[in-house]
Coordinates of C-alpha atoms and ligand atoms in Angstrom, one line a residue:
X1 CA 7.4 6.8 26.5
X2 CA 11.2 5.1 26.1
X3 CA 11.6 1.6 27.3
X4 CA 14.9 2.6 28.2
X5 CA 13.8 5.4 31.1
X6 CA 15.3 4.0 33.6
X7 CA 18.5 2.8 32.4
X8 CA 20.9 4.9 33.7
X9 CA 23.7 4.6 30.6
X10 CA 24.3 8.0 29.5
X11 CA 24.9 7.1 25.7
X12 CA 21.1 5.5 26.3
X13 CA 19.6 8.8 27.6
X14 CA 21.4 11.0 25.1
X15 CA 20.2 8.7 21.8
X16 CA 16.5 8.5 23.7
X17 CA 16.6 12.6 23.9
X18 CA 17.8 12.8 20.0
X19 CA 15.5 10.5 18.8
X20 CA 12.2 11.9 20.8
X21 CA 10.9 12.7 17.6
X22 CA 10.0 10.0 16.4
X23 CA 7.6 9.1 19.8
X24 CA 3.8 10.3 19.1
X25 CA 1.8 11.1 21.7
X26 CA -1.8 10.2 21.4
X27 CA -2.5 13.9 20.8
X28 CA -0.3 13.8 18.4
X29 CA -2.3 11.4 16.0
X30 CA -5.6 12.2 17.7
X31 CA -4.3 15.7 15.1
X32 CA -3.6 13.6 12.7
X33 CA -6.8 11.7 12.9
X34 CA -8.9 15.4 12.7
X35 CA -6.4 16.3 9.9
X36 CA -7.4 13.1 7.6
X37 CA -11.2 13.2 8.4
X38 CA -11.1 16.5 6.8
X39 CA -8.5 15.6 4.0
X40 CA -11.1 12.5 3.1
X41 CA -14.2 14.8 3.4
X42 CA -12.4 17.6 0.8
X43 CA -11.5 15.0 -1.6
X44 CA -14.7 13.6 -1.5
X45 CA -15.5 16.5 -2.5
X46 CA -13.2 17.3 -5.2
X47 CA -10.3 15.8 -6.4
X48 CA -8.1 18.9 -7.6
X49 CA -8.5 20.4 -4.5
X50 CA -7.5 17.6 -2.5
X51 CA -4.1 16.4 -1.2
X52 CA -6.2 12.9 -0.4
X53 CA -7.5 12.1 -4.1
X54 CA -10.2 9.9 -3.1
X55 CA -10.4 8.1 -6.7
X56 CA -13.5 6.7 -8.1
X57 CA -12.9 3.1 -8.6
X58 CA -16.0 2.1 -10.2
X59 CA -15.6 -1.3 -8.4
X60 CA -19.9 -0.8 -6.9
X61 CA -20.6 -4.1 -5.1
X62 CA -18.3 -6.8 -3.9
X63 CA -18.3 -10.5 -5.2
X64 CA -20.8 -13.1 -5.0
X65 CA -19.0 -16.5 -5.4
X66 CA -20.8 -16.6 -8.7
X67 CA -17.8 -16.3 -10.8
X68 CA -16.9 -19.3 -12.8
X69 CA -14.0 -19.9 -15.4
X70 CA -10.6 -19.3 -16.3
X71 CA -9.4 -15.4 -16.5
X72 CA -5.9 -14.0 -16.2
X73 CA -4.7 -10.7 -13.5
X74 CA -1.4 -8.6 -13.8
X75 CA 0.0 -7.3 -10.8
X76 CA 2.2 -4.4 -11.2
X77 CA 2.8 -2.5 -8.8
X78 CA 6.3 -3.0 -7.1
X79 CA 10.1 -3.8 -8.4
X80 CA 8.6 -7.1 -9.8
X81 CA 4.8 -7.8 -11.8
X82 CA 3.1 -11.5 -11.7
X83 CA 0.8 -12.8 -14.4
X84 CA -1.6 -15.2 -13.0
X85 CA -4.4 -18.0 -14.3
X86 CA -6.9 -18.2 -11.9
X87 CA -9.8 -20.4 -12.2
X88 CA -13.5 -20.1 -10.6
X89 CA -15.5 -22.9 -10.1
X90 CA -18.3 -23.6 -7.7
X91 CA -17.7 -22.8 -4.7
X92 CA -13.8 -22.1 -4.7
X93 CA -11.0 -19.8 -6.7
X94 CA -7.7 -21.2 -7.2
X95 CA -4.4 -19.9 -8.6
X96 CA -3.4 -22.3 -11.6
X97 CA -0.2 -21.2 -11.8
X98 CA 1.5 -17.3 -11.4
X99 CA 5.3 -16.0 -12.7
X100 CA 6.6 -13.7 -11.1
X101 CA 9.3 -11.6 -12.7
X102 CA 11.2 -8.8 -11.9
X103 CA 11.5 -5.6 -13.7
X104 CA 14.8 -4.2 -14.2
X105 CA 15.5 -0.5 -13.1
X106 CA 16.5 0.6 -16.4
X107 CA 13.0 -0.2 -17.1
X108 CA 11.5 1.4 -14.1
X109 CA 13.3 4.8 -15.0
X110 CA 13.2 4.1 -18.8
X111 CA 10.4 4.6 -21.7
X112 CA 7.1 3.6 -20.5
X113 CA 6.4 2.0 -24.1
X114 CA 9.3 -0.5 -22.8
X115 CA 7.9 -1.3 -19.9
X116 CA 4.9 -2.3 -21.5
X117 CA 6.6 -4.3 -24.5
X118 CA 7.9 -6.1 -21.5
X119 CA 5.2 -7.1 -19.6
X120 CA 3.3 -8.1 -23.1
X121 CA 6.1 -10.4 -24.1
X122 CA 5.5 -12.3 -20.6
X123 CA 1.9 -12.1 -20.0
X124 CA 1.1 -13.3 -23.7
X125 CA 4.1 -16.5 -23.7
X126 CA 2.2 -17.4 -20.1
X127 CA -0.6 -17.6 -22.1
X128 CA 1.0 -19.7 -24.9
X129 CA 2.4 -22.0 -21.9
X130 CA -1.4 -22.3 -20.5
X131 CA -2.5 -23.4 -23.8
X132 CA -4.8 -20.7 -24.5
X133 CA -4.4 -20.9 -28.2
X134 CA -7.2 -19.0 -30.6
X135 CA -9.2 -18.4 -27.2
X136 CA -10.0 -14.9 -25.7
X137 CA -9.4 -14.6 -22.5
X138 CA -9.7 -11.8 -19.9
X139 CA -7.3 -9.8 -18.1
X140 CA -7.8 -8.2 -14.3
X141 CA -4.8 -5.9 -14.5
X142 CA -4.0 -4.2 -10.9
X143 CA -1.3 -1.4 -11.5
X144 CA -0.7 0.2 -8.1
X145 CA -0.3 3.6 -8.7
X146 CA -3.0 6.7 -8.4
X147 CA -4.9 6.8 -10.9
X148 CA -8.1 9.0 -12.5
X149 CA -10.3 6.6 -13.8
X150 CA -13.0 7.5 -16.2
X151 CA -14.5 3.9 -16.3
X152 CA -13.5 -0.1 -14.8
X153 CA -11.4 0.2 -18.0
X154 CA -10.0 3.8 -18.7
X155 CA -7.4 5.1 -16.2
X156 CA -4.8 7.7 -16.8
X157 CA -1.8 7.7 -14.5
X158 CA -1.7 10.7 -12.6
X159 CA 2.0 10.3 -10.8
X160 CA 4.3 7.7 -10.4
X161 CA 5.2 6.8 -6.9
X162 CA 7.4 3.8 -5.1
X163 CA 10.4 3.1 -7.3
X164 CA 9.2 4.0 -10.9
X165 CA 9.7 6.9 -13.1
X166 CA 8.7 5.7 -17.0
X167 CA 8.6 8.4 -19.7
X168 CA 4.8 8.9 -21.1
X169 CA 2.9 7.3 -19.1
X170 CA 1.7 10.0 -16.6
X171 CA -1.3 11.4 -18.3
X172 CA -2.2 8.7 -20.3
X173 CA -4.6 5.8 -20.4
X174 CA -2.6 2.6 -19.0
X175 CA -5.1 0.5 -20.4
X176 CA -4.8 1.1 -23.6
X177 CA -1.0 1.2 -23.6
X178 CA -0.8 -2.4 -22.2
X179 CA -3.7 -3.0 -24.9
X180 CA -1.4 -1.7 -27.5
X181 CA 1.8 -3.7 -26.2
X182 CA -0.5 -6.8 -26.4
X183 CA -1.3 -6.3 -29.7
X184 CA 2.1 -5.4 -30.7
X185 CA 3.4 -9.3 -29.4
X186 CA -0.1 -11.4 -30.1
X187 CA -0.2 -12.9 -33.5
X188 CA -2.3 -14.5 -35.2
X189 CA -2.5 -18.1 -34.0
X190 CA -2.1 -17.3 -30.2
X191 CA -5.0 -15.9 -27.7
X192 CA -6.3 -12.7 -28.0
X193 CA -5.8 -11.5 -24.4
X194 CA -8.4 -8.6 -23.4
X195 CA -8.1 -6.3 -20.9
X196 CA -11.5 -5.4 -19.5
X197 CA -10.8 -4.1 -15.8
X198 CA -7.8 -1.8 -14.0
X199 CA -7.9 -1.9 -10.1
X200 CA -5.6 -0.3 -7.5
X201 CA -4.1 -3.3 -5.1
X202 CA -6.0 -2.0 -2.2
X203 CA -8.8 -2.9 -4.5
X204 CA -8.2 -6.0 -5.1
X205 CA -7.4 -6.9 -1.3
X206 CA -10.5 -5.0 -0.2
X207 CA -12.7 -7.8 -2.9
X208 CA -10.6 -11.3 -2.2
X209 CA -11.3 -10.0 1.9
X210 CA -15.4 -9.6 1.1
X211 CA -15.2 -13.4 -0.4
X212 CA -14.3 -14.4 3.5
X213 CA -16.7 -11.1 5.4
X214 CA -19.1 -9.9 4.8
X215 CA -18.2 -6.9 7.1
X216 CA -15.4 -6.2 5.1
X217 CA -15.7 -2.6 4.1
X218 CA -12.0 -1.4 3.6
X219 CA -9.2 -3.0 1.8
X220 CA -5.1 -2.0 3.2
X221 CA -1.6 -2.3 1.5
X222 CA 1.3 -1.8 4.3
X223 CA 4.0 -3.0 1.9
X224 CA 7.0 -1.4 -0.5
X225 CA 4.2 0.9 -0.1
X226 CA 0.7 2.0 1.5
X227 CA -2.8 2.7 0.8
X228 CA -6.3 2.1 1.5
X229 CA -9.5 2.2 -0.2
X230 CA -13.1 2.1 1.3
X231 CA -16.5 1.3 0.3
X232 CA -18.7 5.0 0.4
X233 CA -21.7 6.0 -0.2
X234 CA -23.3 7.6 -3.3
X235 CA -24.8 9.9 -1.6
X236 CA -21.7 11.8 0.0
X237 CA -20.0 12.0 -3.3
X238 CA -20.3 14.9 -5.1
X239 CA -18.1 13.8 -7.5
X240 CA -20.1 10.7 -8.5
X241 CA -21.0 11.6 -12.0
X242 CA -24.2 10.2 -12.8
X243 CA -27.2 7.6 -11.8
X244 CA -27.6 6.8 -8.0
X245 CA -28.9 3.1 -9.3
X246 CA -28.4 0.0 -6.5
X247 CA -26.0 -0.4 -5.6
X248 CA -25.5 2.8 -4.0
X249 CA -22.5 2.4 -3.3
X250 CA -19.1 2.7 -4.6
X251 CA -15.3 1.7 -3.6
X252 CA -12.9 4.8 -3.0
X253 CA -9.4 3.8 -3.5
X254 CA -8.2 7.5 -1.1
X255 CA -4.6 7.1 -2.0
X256 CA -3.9 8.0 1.3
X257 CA 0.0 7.8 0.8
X258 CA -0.4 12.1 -0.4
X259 CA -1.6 13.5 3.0
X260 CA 1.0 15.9 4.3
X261 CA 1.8 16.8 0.7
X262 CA 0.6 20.1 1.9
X263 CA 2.8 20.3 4.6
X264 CA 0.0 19.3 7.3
X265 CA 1.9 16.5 8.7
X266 CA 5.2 19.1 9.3
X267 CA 4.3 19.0 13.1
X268 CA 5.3 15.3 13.3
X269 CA 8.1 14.7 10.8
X270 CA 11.2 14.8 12.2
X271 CA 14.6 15.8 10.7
X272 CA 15.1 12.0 9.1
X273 CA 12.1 12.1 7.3
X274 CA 12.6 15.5 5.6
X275 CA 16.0 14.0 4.7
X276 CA 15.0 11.0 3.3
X277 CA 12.1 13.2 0.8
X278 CA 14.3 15.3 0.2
X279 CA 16.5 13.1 -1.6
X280 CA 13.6 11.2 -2.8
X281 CA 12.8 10.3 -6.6
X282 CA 9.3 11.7 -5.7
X283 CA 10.4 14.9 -3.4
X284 CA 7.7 16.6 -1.7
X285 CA 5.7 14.0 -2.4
X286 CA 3.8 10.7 -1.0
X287 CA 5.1 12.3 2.5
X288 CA 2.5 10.0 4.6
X289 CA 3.8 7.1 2.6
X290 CA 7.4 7.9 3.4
X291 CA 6.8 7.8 7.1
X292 CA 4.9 4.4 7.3
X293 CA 5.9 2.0 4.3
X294 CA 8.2 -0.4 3.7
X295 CA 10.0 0.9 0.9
X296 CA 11.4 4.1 3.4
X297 CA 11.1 2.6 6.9
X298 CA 14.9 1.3 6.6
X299 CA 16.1 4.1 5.0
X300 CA 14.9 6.1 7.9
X301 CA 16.4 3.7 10.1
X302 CA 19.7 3.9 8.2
X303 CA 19.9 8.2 8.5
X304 CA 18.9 7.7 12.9
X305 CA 22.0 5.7 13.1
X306 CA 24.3 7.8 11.0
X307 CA 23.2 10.8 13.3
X308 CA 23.8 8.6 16.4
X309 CA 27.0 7.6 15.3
X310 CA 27.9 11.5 13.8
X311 CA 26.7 12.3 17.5
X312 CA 29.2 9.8 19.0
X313 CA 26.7 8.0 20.7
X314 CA 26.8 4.9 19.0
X315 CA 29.3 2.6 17.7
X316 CA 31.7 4.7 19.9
X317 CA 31.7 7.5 17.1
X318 CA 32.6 4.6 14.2
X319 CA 30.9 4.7 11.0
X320 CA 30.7 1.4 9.6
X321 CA 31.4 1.8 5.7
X322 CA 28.1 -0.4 4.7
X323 CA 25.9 2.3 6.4
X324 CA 26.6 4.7 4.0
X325 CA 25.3 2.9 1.1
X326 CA 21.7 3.9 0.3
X327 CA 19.0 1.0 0.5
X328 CA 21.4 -1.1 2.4
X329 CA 19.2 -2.1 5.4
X330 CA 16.0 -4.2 4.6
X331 CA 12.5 -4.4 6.0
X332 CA 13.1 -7.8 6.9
X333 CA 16.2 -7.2 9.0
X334 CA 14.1 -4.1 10.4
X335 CA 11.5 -7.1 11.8
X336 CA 14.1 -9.3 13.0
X337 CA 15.0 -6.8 15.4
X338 CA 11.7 -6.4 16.6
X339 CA 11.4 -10.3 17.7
X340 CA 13.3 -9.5 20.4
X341 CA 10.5 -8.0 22.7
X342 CA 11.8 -10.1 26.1
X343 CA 14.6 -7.0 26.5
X344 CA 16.8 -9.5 27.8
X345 CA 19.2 -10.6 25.6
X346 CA 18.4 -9.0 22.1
X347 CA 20.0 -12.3 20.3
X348 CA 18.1 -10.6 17.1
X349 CA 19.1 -7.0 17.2
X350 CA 23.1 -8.6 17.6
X351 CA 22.6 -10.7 14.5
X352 CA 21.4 -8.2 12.8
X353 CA 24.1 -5.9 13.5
X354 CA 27.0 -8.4 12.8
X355 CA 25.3 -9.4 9.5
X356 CA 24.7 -5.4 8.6
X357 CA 28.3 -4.5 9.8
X358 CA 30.0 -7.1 10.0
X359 CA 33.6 -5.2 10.7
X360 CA 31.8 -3.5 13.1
X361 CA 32.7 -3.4 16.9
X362 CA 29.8 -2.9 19.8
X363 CA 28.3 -3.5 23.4
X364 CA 25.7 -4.0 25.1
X365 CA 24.6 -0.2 25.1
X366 CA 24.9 -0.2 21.0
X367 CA 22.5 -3.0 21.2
X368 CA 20.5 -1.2 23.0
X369 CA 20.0 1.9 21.2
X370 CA 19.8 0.3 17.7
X371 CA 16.9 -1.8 19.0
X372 CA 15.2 1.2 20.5
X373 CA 15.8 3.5 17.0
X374 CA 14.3 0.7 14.5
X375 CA 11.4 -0.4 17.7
X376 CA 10.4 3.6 17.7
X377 CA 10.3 3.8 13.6
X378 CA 8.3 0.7 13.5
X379 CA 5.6 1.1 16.0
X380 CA 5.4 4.6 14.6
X381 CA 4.3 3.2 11.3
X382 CA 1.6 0.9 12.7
X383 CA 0.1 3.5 14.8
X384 CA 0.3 6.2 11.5
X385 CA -1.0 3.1 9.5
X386 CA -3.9 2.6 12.6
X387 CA -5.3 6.3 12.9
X388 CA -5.8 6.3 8.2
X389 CA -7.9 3.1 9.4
X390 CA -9.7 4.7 12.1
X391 CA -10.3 8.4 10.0
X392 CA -11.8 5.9 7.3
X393 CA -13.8 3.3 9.7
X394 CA -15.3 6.2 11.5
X395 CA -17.1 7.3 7.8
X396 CA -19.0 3.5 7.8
X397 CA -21.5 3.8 9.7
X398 CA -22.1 0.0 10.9
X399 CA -20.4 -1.1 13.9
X400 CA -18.5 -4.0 12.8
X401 CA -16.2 -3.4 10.1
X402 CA -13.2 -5.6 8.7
X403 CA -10.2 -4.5 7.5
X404 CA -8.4 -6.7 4.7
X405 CA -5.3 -6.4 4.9
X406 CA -2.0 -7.5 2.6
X407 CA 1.8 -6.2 2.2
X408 CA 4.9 -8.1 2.9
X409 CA 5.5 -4.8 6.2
X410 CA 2.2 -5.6 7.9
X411 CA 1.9 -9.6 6.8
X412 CA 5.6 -10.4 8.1
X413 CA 6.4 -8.4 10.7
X414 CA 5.9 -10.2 14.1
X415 CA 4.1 -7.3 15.9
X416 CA 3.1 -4.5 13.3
X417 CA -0.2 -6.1 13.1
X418 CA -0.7 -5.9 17.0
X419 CA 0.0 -2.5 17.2
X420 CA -2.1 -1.0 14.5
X421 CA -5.1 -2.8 16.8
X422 CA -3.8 -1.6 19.9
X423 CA -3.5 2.0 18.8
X424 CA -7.4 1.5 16.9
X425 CA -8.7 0.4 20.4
X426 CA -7.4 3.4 21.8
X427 CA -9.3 5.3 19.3
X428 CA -12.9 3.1 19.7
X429 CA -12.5 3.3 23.4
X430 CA -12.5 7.1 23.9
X431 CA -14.5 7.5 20.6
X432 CA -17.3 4.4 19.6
X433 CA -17.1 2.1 22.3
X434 CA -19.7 0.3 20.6
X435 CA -17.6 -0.1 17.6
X436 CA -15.7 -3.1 16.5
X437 CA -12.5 -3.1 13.7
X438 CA -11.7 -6.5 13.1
X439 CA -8.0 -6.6 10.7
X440 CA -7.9 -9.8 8.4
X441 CA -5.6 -11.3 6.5
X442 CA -6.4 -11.4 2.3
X443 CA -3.5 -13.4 1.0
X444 CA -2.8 -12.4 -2.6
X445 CA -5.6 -10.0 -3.1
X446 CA -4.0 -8.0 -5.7
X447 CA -4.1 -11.6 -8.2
X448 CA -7.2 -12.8 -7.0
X449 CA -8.9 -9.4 -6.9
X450 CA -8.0 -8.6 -10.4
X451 CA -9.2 -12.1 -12.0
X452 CA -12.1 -11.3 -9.8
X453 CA -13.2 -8.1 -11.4
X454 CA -12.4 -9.6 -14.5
X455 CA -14.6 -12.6 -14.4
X456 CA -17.5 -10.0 -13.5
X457 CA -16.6 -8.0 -16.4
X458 CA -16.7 -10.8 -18.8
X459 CA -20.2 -11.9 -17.3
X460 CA -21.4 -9.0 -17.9
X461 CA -20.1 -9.0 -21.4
X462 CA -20.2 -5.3 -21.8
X463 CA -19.9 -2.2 -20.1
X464 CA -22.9 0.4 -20.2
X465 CA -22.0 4.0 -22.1
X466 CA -23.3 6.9 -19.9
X467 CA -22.7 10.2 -21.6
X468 CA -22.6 13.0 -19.0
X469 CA -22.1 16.9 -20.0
X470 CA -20.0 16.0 -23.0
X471 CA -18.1 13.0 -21.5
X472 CA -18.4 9.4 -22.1
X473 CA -18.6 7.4 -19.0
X474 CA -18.1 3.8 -19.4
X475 CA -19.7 1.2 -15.9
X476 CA -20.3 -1.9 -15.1
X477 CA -22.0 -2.9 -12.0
X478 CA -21.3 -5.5 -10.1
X479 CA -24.4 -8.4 -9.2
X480 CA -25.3 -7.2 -5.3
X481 CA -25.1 -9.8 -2.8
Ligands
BGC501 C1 0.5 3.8 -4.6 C2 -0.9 3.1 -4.4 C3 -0.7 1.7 -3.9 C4 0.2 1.6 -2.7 C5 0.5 0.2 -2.3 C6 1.4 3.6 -3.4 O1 2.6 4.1 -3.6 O2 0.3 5.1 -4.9 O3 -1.7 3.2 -5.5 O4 -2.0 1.2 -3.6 O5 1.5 2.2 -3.1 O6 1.0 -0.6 -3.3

């Protein structure tokens, strides 16, 4: 329902009637809650015939606080990568030091073997800072992309998504073409870095959130861009390849950002979003992703207002040149506006618009509308982002479950985190009243999580060789709790 229903401003009423669309009902994701459970339960399943991939992570049990020593983690997963030292001791982890660098776009749309060259040259001089001279060390490497794993350290990208597009990579083993940078930039005299675990960053949020809960069961990214992954049951995979040993149990990273690839979601996409996809790096594509993450979100925002203005209802029919610039709004300015809750004075949304366009001329009614279009795209992204969490909390059948959570959209944004519980309470009130879904905060789980996974690796010194129907499957289980 608008805010604005009973102001009586025409140019109000005529941009709340255009931009209706992008108002859910509770029907409307109560559908879209039916439509995942069943997505999840196909690519459970199988994964070819899935939109949802459901990706065997071959993460089985979370950590024990048992891990001790020094390991290194790559993040890579958004426009920049971080290499970090993290150390275990007894009873904490700490982050020794972490670079963070960003990657260029020529890179990002380049050969993948330069991407990789890259990233070698930085992750082995951080090791040459640290010291870690004629040592080998291990490396958690979270790349935060879908991929088909075959073992903690095999994956082969299946698509890029976000803002990459590398030549050969897609279809190959990642793992062993950072392996091969490495070796192409380690000499002699300096560490031998090894690379003995690939997660997904939901991953590695859903492990650094287990070190605090015990409940915690499913790990979220609401950032550049968004995914979950979920701790299942052996026993409802039928894509689980071999032994049902303890832990029976494995993590699922769903790569939830697919669903409506097969046009499912088409009811609730409105004429922005099909824009925006359409003249995507990815079309077709990711289309759940595009209508909650905070890569797209302000590009969204950006196409509403050009309509608005097109439509002569905002700006008094003025296009302000800035606004025609792709990428030109951020996700930051986009939470900005949505500090200014009281309806009062809007002090946020007018900043915003003066430092956005600053040539621009408007009233009271522009402020208005512009805080109504960006408050309507936001709150429709936590309550998309709250009915994945509930389609997933509702396959764990214990009645408290947490829900670590990372990603700058969700973390920073004053009220996104409210809303995805409001909207979840509406689901456990008519649905599990029992049922309790407690969101918490894992800061830097996609470091941590990685030198996590790592340090079990390395504990466990090598992985176990399972050779199913011709194929070699490589595991390594993790110590239950
Ligand atoms: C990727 C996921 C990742 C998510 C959050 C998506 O675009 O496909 O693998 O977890 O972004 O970074």
């Amino acid at each position: 329902m608008s805010v604005f229903k009973h102001n009586s401003d025409y140019n109000i009423l005529k941009a709340d009637l255009i931009t209706l669309s992008l108002e859910l009902t509770h029907e409307d994701f109560k559908k879209v809650d039916f439509l995942l459970t069943k997505e999840f339960a196909r690519g459970l399943k199988s994964t070819k015939d899935s939109t949802i991939k459901m990706y065997l992570t071959y993460v089985r049990s979370l950590p024990n606080n048992e891990e001790r020593g020094q390991y290194l983690a790559l993040d890579l997963g958004g426009t920049n990568f971080r290499v970090l030292l993290v150390e275990f001791n007894r009873d904490s982890s700490k982050i020794v030091d972490c670079v963070r660098e960003a990657i260029p776009a020529k890179l990002r749309f380049g050969a993948g073997s330069d991407l990789f060259d890259f990233i070698a040259e930085h992750v082995v001089s951080f090791a040459i800072k640290h010291q870690l001279v004629g040592v080998r060390i291990a490396l958690g490497f979270t790349f935060s992309f879908p991929l088909q794993q075959q073992g903690l350290a095999e994956a082969h990208l299946v698509t890029w998504t976000k803002s990459f597009n590398c030549a050969g990579v897609v279809g190959f083993d990642v793992v062993r073409l950072l392996k091969a940078a490495l070796k192409r930039k380690m000499h002699k005299s300096i560490p031998y870095v090894d690379v003995v675990a690939i997660i997904n960053d939901t991953t590695g949020t859903l492990i650094a959130g287990a070190l605090k809960d015990k409940n915690c069961m499913i790990g979220l990214i609401v950032g550049t861009g968004a995914n979950a992954c979920y701790v299942e049951k052996l026993e409802n995979l039928e894509k689980w390849p071999f032994n049902y040993s303890d832990p029976k149990q494995v993590v699922i990273n769903t790569e939830f950002g697919a669903f409506g690839d097969n046009s499912v979601l088409d009811f609730v996409r409105t004429i922005w979003d099909r824009s925006l996809d359409a003249e995507s790096v990815n079309s077709g594509k990711q289309v759940y992703e595009k209508m909650l993450s905070g890569m797209y979100l302000p590009e969204i925002f950006r196409r509403v207002l050009l309509t608005l203005i097109e439509r002569g209802v905002l700006f008094n029919g003025h296009l302000p040149l800035e606004l025609l610039r792709p990428n030109s709004i951020s996700t930051k300015i986009m939470s900005d506006i949505d500090q200014d809750t009281n309806m009062e004075n809007f002090t946020k949304t007018r900043e915003a618009i003066k430092k956005l366009f600053p040539h621009c001329k408007f009233n009271e009614v522009d402020v208005k509308i512009v805080f109504m279009i960006n408050n309507r795209i936001t709150k429709r992204s936590a309550q998309m982002v709250a009915t994945g969490i509930w389609a997933l909390a509702k396959r764990i059948k214990q009645n408290e479950v947490s829900v670590a959570y990372d990603g700058a959209l969700i973390s920073l944004h004053p009220y996104f985190r409210v809303w995805v519980e409001e909207k979840l309470s509406q689901f456990i009130n008519s649905n599990a009243p029992g049922k309790k879904i407690k969101l918490i905060q894992a800061n830097d789980g996609s470091g941590l999580g990685a030198a996590i996974v790592a340090a079990v690796c390395y504990r466990e010194k090598r992985p176990k060789i399972i050779k199913k129907r011709g194929k070699v499957y490589q595991i390594t289980s993790f110590q239950t709790k």
